[in-house]
Amino acid sequence: MAPLVPGTISPTRHVPSRIARPEYVGKPQPSRYTGSDVQTAETIEKMRIAGRIAAQALVEVGRAVKPGVTTDELDRVGHEFLCYHDAYPSTLGYRGYPKSLCTSVNEVICHGIPDTTRLSEGDIVNIDITAFINGVHGDTNATYEVGEVDETAHQLVERTRESLNRAIKAVRPGRELNVIGRVIEAYAARFGYGVVRLFTGHGISSVFHSGLIVPHYDDPRANRVLEPGMTFTIEPMLTLGTIEHRMWADGWTAVTADGKLTAQFEHTLVVTDDGVEILTLPE
């Protein structure tokens, strides 16, 4: 499998004027969030709507994944789905990001920019998409297999999905945040996978990233006690080799330093009185 190289990025896609923009659009960076990580019932209900739209958009983009399709075409599908449902693509214009979702192929850990790159049989591609509607965000992603992939890639994808599922099951009010990373790291270690440390889950609500950090490894500093109403993402990135990365010149695309495969899955969650609710499930 040849190393990925940057393609050509198409012009920015149009968002209808009727669709409300996040406050950071047109600015170099978002305003600093000073609110709580615990949300009101009203905000959580709005996040259910945003999360459901994002999840349905992810399904729609996933259907388009096949050999020969460009990652820019996947961006078009996601963009048009979100706009049709009156949601703004949260990544578009976030700190200058030029597209409506992220497409991370093979050795790309995260934040791959859709372009003229064509998917090939045997690739894996992560689609990361976020919907902003009614003043809140819903963030989700999944890794898709392109045609028939080899067993090593298939196992990495399925085990990364399972690491997210296990981490979600570990979320309970009263537990410390680092239970999430402890579960993911222990599961990944069974297969010799690396767990990316630099890129983490995050708090999310009326802001895309609140400042709350959710490590996917066992970090004793992540001792925040989970409370009902807290909203955040879990999005483990597992690798076949090193967890070290290098950045492309675009300032966004992070690839494994050894060029080996990596996979990722993500959900937006809210802590409940007795567990957790996944907010990014399709209908």
Coordinates of N, CA, C and O in Angstrom, one line a residue, residues 104-110 124 126 143 156-157 160 196 237-240 254-256 260-264:
S104 N -9.9 10.6 6.9 CA -8.6 10.1 7.3 C -8.3 8.7 6.7 O -8.9 7.7 7.2
V105 N -7.5 8.6 5.7 CA -7.3 7.4 5.0 C -6.0 6.6 5.5 O -5.0 7.3 5.6
N106 N -6.2 5.4 5.7 CA -5.0 4.5 6.1 C -4.2 5.0 7.2 O -4.5 4.8 8.4
E107 N -3.0 5.6 6.9 CA -2.1 6.0 8.0 C -2.4 7.4 8.6 O -1.7 7.9 9.5
V108 N -3.5 8.0 8.1 CA -3.9 9.3 8.6 C -4.6 9.1 10.0 O -5.7 8.4 10.0
I109 N -4.1 9.6 11.0 CA -4.7 9.5 12.4 C -6.0 10.2 12.5 O -7.0 9.7 13.0
C110 N -6.0 11.5 12.0 CA -7.2 12.3 12.1 C -7.0 13.6 11.3 O -5.9 13.9 10.9
I124 N -8.7 1.7 4.3 CA -9.7 2.1 5.3 C -9.8 3.6 5.4 O -8.8 4.3 5.2
N126 N -11.5 6.9 7.8 CA -12.4 7.4 8.9 C -13.1 8.6 8.4 O -12.5 9.5 7.8
T143 N -14.8 4.4 11.1 CA -13.9 3.9 10.1 C -14.5 2.9 9.2 O -15.1 1.9 9.7
L156 N -8.1 -4.4 13.0 CA -7.9 -3.1 13.6 C -9.2 -2.3 13.7 O -9.5 -1.7 14.7
V157 N -9.9 -2.3 12.6 CA -11.2 -1.5 12.6 C -12.2 -2.1 13.6 O -12.7 -1.3 14.4
T160 N -11.0 -1.4 17.2 CA -11.1 0.0 17.6 C -12.5 0.3 17.9 O -12.8 1.1 18.9
V196 N -3.2 6.4 20.5 CA -2.7 7.8 20.3 C -3.0 8.7 21.5 O -4.1 8.6 22.1
M237 N -8.2 6.5 19.0 CA -7.4 6.3 17.7 C -6.4 5.2 18.1 O -5.5 5.4 18.9
L238 N -6.5 4.0 17.5 CA -5.6 2.9 17.7 C -4.7 2.7 16.5 O -5.1 3.0 15.3
T239 N -3.4 2.3 16.7 CA -2.5 2.2 15.6 C -1.9 0.8 15.6 O -1.8 0.1 16.6
L240 N -1.4 0.3 14.4 CA -0.7 -0.9 14.3 C 0.7 -0.8 14.8 O 1.4 -1.8 15.0
A254 N -2.7 14.6 10.3 CA -1.7 14.0 11.1 C -1.6 12.5 10.7 O -2.6 11.8 10.7
V255 N -0.4 12.1 10.4 CA -0.2 10.7 9.9 C 0.8 10.0 10.9 O 1.6 10.6 11.5
T256 N 0.6 8.6 10.9 CA 1.5 7.9 11.8 C 3.0 8.0 11.3 O 3.2 8.0 10.1
K260 N 2.1 3.2 9.3 CA 1.2 2.1 9.5 C -0.2 2.5 9.8 O -0.5 3.7 10.1
L261 N -1.1 1.6 9.6 CA -2.6 1.9 9.7 C -3.0 2.4 11.0 O -2.4 2.0 12.1
T262 N -4.1 3.1 11.0 CA -4.7 3.6 12.3 C -6.2 3.7 12.0 O -6.7 3.9 10.9
A263 N -7.0 3.5 13.0 CA -8.5 3.5 12.9 C -9.0 4.3 14.1 O -8.4 4.5 15.2
Q264 N -10.3 4.8 13.9 CA -10.9 5.6 15.0 C -12.4 5.5 14.9 O -13.0 5.3 13.8

